[in-house]
mmCIF file with all atom_site columns, C-alpha atoms in Angstrom:
data_model
loop_
_atom_site.group_PDB
_atom_site.id
_atom_site.type_symbol
_atom_site.label_atom_id
_atom_site.label_alt_id
_atom_site.label_comp_id
_atom_site.label_asym_id
_atom_site.label_entity_id
_atom_site.label_seq_id
_atom_site.pdbx_PDB_ins_code
_atom_site.Cartn_x
_atom_site.Cartn_y
_atom_site.Cartn_z
_atom_site.occupancy
_atom_site.B_iso_or_equiv
_atom_site.pdbx_formal_charge
_atom_site.auth_seq_id
_atom_site.auth_comp_id
_atom_site.auth_asym_id
_atom_site.auth_atom_id
_atom_site.pdbx_PDB_model_num
ATOM 1   C CA . MET A 1 1   ? 7.111   24.342  17.860  1.00 56.00 ? 931  MET A CA 1
ATOM 2   C CA . ALA A 1 2   ? 7.947   25.733  14.420  1.00 79.00 ? 932  ALA A CA 1
ATOM 3   C CA . THR A 1 3   ? 5.346   27.764  12.558  1.00 87.00 ? 933  THR A CA 1
ATOM 4   C CA . ASP A 1 4   ? 4.638   25.058  9.947   1.00 88.00 ? 934  ASP A CA 1
ATOM 5   C CA . THR A 1 5   ? 4.191   22.470  12.680  1.00 91.00 ? 935  THR A CA 1
ATOM 6   C CA . ALA A 1 6   ? 1.811   24.706  14.625  1.00 91.00 ? 936  ALA A CA 1
ATOM 7   C CA . VAL A 1 7   ? -0.211  25.414  11.471  1.00 92.00 ? 937  VAL A CA 1
ATOM 8   C CA . LEU A 1 8   ? -0.284  21.680  10.690  1.00 91.00 ? 938  LEU A CA 1
ATOM 9   C CA . LEU A 1 9   ? -1.520  20.852  14.182  1.00 93.00 ? 939  LEU A CA 1
ATOM 10  C CA . ASP A 1 10  ? -4.273  23.479  13.921  1.00 92.00 ? 940  ASP A CA 1
ATOM 11  C CA . LEU A 1 11  ? -5.356  22.174  10.507  1.00 91.00 ? 941  LEU A CA 1
ATOM 12  C CA . LEU A 1 12  ? -5.450  18.555  11.658  1.00 92.00 ? 942  LEU A CA 1
ATOM 13  C CA . ARG A 1 13  ? -7.434  19.500  14.763  1.00 92.00 ? 943  ARG A CA 1
ATOM 14  C CA . GLU A 1 14  ? -9.873  21.455  12.593  1.00 92.00 ? 944  GLU A CA 1
ATOM 15  C CA . ALA A 1 15  ? -10.235 18.492  10.193  1.00 91.00 ? 945  ALA A CA 1
ATOM 16  C CA . GLY A 1 16  ? -11.156 16.209  13.097  1.00 90.00 ? 946  GLY A CA 1
ATOM 17  C CA . GLU A 1 17  ? -11.699 12.622  11.937  1.00 90.00 ? 947  GLU A CA 1
ATOM 18  C CA . GLU A 1 18  ? -11.393 13.588  8.266   1.00 91.00 ? 948  GLU A CA 1
ATOM 19  C CA . ALA A 1 19  ? -8.032  12.617  6.823   1.00 91.00 ? 949  ALA A CA 1
ATOM 20  C CA . VAL A 1 20  ? -6.202  15.123  4.613   1.00 92.00 ? 950  VAL A CA 1
ATOM 21  C CA . THR A 1 21  ? -3.474  14.712  2.004   1.00 90.00 ? 951  THR A CA 1
ATOM 22  C CA . LEU A 1 22  ? -0.079  16.382  2.228   1.00 88.00 ? 952  LEU A CA 1
ATOM 23  C CA . ASP A 1 23  ? -0.980  18.325  -0.926  1.00 89.00 ? 953  ASP A CA 1
ATOM 24  C CA . GLU A 1 24  ? -4.082  19.702  0.789   1.00 90.00 ? 954  GLU A CA 1
ATOM 25  C CA . LEU A 1 25  ? -1.940  20.765  3.746   1.00 90.00 ? 955  LEU A CA 1
ATOM 26  C CA . ALA A 1 26  ? 0.445   22.554  1.377   1.00 89.00 ? 956  ALA A CA 1
ATOM 27  C CA . VAL A 1 27  ? -2.458  24.404  -0.256  1.00 90.00 ? 957  VAL A CA 1
ATOM 28  C CA . ALA A 1 28  ? -3.693  25.379  3.218   1.00 90.00 ? 958  ALA A CA 1
ATOM 29  C CA . GLY A 1 29  ? -0.376  27.070  4.003   1.00 89.00 ? 959  GLY A CA 1
ATOM 30  C CA . VAL A 1 30  ? 2.028   24.432  5.343   1.00 90.00 ? 960  VAL A CA 1
ATOM 31  C CA . ARG A 1 31  ? 5.206   25.022  3.314   1.00 91.00 ? 961  ARG A CA 1
ATOM 32  C CA . ASP A 1 32  ? 6.778   21.600  3.970   1.00 91.00 ? 962  ASP A CA 1
ATOM 33  C CA . PRO A 1 33  ? 4.033   19.219  5.128   1.00 90.00 ? 963  PRO A CA 1
ATOM 34  C CA . ALA A 1 34  ? 6.251   16.131  5.405   1.00 89.00 ? 964  ALA A CA 1
ATOM 35  C CA . ARG A 1 35  ? 8.803   17.878  7.608   1.00 92.00 ? 965  ARG A CA 1
ATOM 36  C CA . ALA A 1 36  ? 6.084   19.482  9.734   1.00 93.00 ? 966  ALA A CA 1
ATOM 37  C CA . LEU A 1 37  ? 4.406   16.094  10.133  1.00 91.00 ? 967  LEU A CA 1
ATOM 38  C CA . HIS A 1 38  ? 7.673   14.543  11.270  1.00 92.00 ? 968  HIS A CA 1
ATOM 39  C CA . ALA A 1 39  ? 8.216   17.358  13.779  1.00 93.00 ? 969  ALA A CA 1
ATOM 40  C CA . LEU A 1 40  ? 4.655   16.933  15.050  1.00 91.00 ? 970  LEU A CA 1
ATOM 41  C CA . GLU A 1 41  ? 5.264   13.230  15.671  1.00 91.00 ? 971  GLU A CA 1
ATOM 42  C CA . GLU A 1 42  ? 8.585   13.943  17.361  1.00 91.00 ? 972  GLU A CA 1
ATOM 43  C CA . ALA A 1 43  ? 6.717   16.323  19.671  1.00 89.00 ? 973  ALA A CA 1
ATOM 44  C CA . GLY A 1 44  ? 4.620   13.350  20.790  1.00 88.00 ? 974  GLY A CA 1
ATOM 45  C CA . HIS A 1 45  ? 1.417   13.795  18.785  1.00 90.00 ? 975  HIS A CA 1
ATOM 46  C CA . ALA A 1 46  ? -0.011  10.563  17.404  1.00 90.00 ? 976  ALA A CA 1
ATOM 47  C CA . VAL A 1 47  ? -0.772  10.807  13.701  1.00 91.00 ? 977  VAL A CA 1
ATOM 48  C CA . GLN A 1 48  ? -2.616  8.140   11.749  1.00 91.00 ? 978  GLN A CA 1
ATOM 49  C CA . ARG A 1 49  ? -1.902  7.450   8.104   1.00 90.00 ? 979  ARG A CA 1
ATOM 50  C CA . VAL A 1 50  ? -4.902  6.512   6.012   1.00 88.00 ? 980  VAL A CA 1
ATOM 51  C CA . HIS A 1 51  ? -4.263  4.835   2.658   1.00 85.00 ? 981  HIS A CA 1
ATOM 52  C CA . ASP A 1 52  ? -6.613  4.514   -0.264  1.00 77.00 ? 982  ASP A CA 1
ATOM 53  C CA . ASN A 1 53  ? -5.942  3.596   -3.877  1.00 79.00 ? 983  ASN A CA 1
ATOM 54  C CA . ARG A 1 54  ? -4.704  7.048   -4.828  1.00 84.00 ? 984  ARG A CA 1
ATOM 55  C CA . PHE A 1 55  ? -3.367  8.935   -1.835  1.00 83.00 ? 985  PHE A CA 1
ATOM 56  C CA . THR A 1 56  ? -1.886  8.657   1.606   1.00 84.00 ? 986  THR A CA 1
ATOM 57  C CA . CYS A 1 57  ? -3.729  10.916  4.021   1.00 89.00 ? 987  CYS A CA 1
ATOM 58  C CA . VAL A 1 58  ? -3.083  11.860  7.630   1.00 92.00 ? 988  VAL A CA 1
ATOM 59  C CA . ARG A 1 59  ? -5.195  12.750  10.643  1.00 93.00 ? 989  ARG A CA 1
ATOM 60  C CA . LEU A 1 60  ? -4.657  13.097  14.363  1.00 92.00 ? 990  LEU A CA 1
ATOM 61  C CA . ALA A 1 61  ? -5.135  9.892   16.298  1.00 90.00 ? 991  ALA A CA 1
ATOM 62  C CA . PRO A 1 62  ? -8.058  9.797   18.739  1.00 85.00 ? 992  PRO A CA 1
ATOM 63  C CA . PRO A 1 63  ? -7.380  11.343  22.164  1.00 76.00 ? 993  PRO A CA 1
ATOM 64  C CA . GLY A 1 64  ? -5.507  9.041   24.481  1.00 70.00 ? 994  GLY A CA 1
ATOM 65  C CA . GLU A 1 65  ? -3.774  7.213   21.645  1.00 62.00 ? 995  GLU A CA 1
ATOM 66  C CA . ARG A 1 66  ? -0.255  8.582   21.917  1.00 56.00 ? 996  ARG A CA 1
ATOM 67  C CA . LEU A 1 67  ? 2.387   6.793   19.929  1.00 54.00 ? 997  LEU A CA 1
ATOM 68  C CA . PRO A 1 68  ? 6.116   6.853   20.601  1.00 52.00 ? 998  PRO A CA 1
ATOM 69  C CA . ALA A 1 69  ? 8.034   9.314   18.471  1.00 51.00 ? 999  ALA A CA 1
ATOM 70  C CA . PRO A 1 70  ? 9.599   7.723   15.411  1.00 52.00 ? 1000 PRO A CA 1
ATOM 71  C CA . ARG A 1 71  ? 13.294  7.149   15.677  1.00 56.00 ? 1001 ARG A CA 1
ATOM 72  C CA . ALA A 1 72  ? 15.798  7.442   12.894  1.00 56.00 ? 1002 ALA A CA 1
ATOM 73  C CA . THR A 1 73  ? 16.853  4.134   11.448  1.00 55.00 ? 1003 THR A CA 1
ATOM 74  C CA . THR A 1 74  ? 20.473  3.247   11.056  1.00 60.00 ? 1004 THR A CA 1
ATOM 75  C CA . VAL A 1 75  ? 22.144  0.868   8.657   1.00 56.00 ? 1005 VAL A CA 1
ATOM 76  C CA . ALA A 1 76  ? 22.287  -1.709  11.456  1.00 59.00 ? 1006 ALA A CA 1
ATOM 77  C CA . ASP A 1 77  ? 18.461  -1.537  11.833  1.00 60.00 ? 1007 ASP A CA 1
ATOM 78  C CA . ARG A 1 78  ? 17.758  -2.403  8.204   1.00 57.00 ? 1008 ARG A CA 1
ATOM 79  C CA . PRO A 1 79  ? 17.136  -5.999  7.227   1.00 61.00 ? 1009 PRO A CA 1
ATOM 80  C CA . ARG A 1 80  ? 20.155  -7.680  5.725   1.00 60.00 ? 1010 ARG A CA 1
ATOM 81  C CA . ILE A 1 81  ? 20.194  -9.715  2.558   1.00 56.00 ? 1011 ILE A CA 1
ATOM 82  C CA . PRO A 1 82  ? 22.578  -12.607 3.001   1.00 60.00 ? 1012 PRO A CA 1
ATOM 83  C CA . ALA A 1 83  ? 25.484  -12.087 0.622   1.00 60.00 ? 1013 ALA A CA 1
ATOM 84  C CA . ALA A 1 84  ? 25.759  -15.830 0.000   1.00 61.00 ? 1014 ALA A CA 1
ATOM 85  C CA . GLY A 1 85  ? 22.165  -15.917 -1.257  1.00 64.00 ? 1015 GLY A CA 1
ATOM 86  C CA . VAL A 1 86  ? 22.713  -13.015 -3.626  1.00 66.00 ? 1016 VAL A CA 1
ATOM 87  C CA . LEU A 1 87  ? 26.002  -14.383 -4.913  1.00 68.00 ? 1017 LEU A CA 1
ATOM 88  C CA . GLY A 1 88  ? 24.477  -17.849 -5.292  1.00 70.00 ? 1018 GLY A CA 1
ATOM 89  C CA . GLY A 1 89  ? 21.636  -16.379 -7.346  1.00 70.00 ? 1019 GLY A CA 1
ATOM 90  C CA . ILE A 1 90  ? 24.079  -14.566 -9.609  1.00 75.00 ? 1020 ILE A CA 1
ATOM 91  C CA . ALA A 1 91  ? 26.114  -17.747 -10.071 1.00 75.00 ? 1021 ALA A CA 1
ATOM 92  C CA . LEU A 1 92  ? 22.961  -19.711 -10.905 1.00 75.00 ? 1022 LEU A CA 1
ATOM 93  C CA . LEU A 1 93  ? 21.970  -17.135 -13.529 1.00 77.00 ? 1023 LEU A CA 1
ATOM 94  C CA . ALA A 1 94  ? 25.443  -17.338 -15.081 1.00 80.00 ? 1024 ALA A CA 1
ATOM 95  C CA . VAL A 1 95  ? 25.224  -21.131 -15.311 1.00 81.00 ? 1025 VAL A CA 1
ATOM 96  C CA . VAL A 1 96  ? 21.751  -20.991 -16.870 1.00 80.00 ? 1026 VAL A CA 1
ATOM 97  C CA . ALA A 1 97  ? 22.848  -18.345 -19.374 1.00 81.00 ? 1027 ALA A CA 1
ATOM 98  C CA . ALA A 1 98  ? 25.941  -20.387 -20.329 1.00 82.00 ? 1028 ALA A CA 1
ATOM 99  C CA . GLY A 1 99  ? 23.791  -23.492 -20.798 1.00 78.00 ? 1029 GLY A CA 1
ATOM 100 C CA . ALA A 1 100 ? 21.332  -21.566 -22.951 1.00 75.00 ? 1030 ALA A CA 1
ATOM 101 C CA . ARG A 1 101 ? 24.151  -20.339 -25.191 1.00 74.00 ? 1031 ARG A CA 1
ATOM 102 C CA . ARG A 1 102 ? 25.509  -23.841 -25.614 1.00 75.00 ? 1032 ARG A CA 1
ATOM 103 C CA . SER A 1 103 ? 22.128  -25.322 -26.510 1.00 74.00 ? 1033 SER A CA 1
ATOM 104 C CA . ALA A 1 104 ? 21.527  -22.531 -29.025 1.00 69.00 ? 1034 ALA A CA 1
ATOM 105 C CA . ARG A 1 105 ? 24.586  -23.602 -31.072 1.00 65.00 ? 1035 ARG A CA 1
#
């Protein structure tokens, strides 16, 4: 485990149930908190994300709650927008704009 990841794990264990921001982790000595967090999850540690109105925070999941490591997404995994729907929307906008120009004359 890389140094940043080990430091991150120690800090999250020390924080216990209290969630911490990535900025707080950086101030505490983790040079690249996002990368260290990703490495920690790939190593099999479950991390919970806690959202409030201002920040996204992280904390270790309770013992026994181990999540599968995140996998990289590929282009094939992403939702597709049907091309016909997009092209139809563009055509509809063109017709509406042409009609608006004609009625303005």
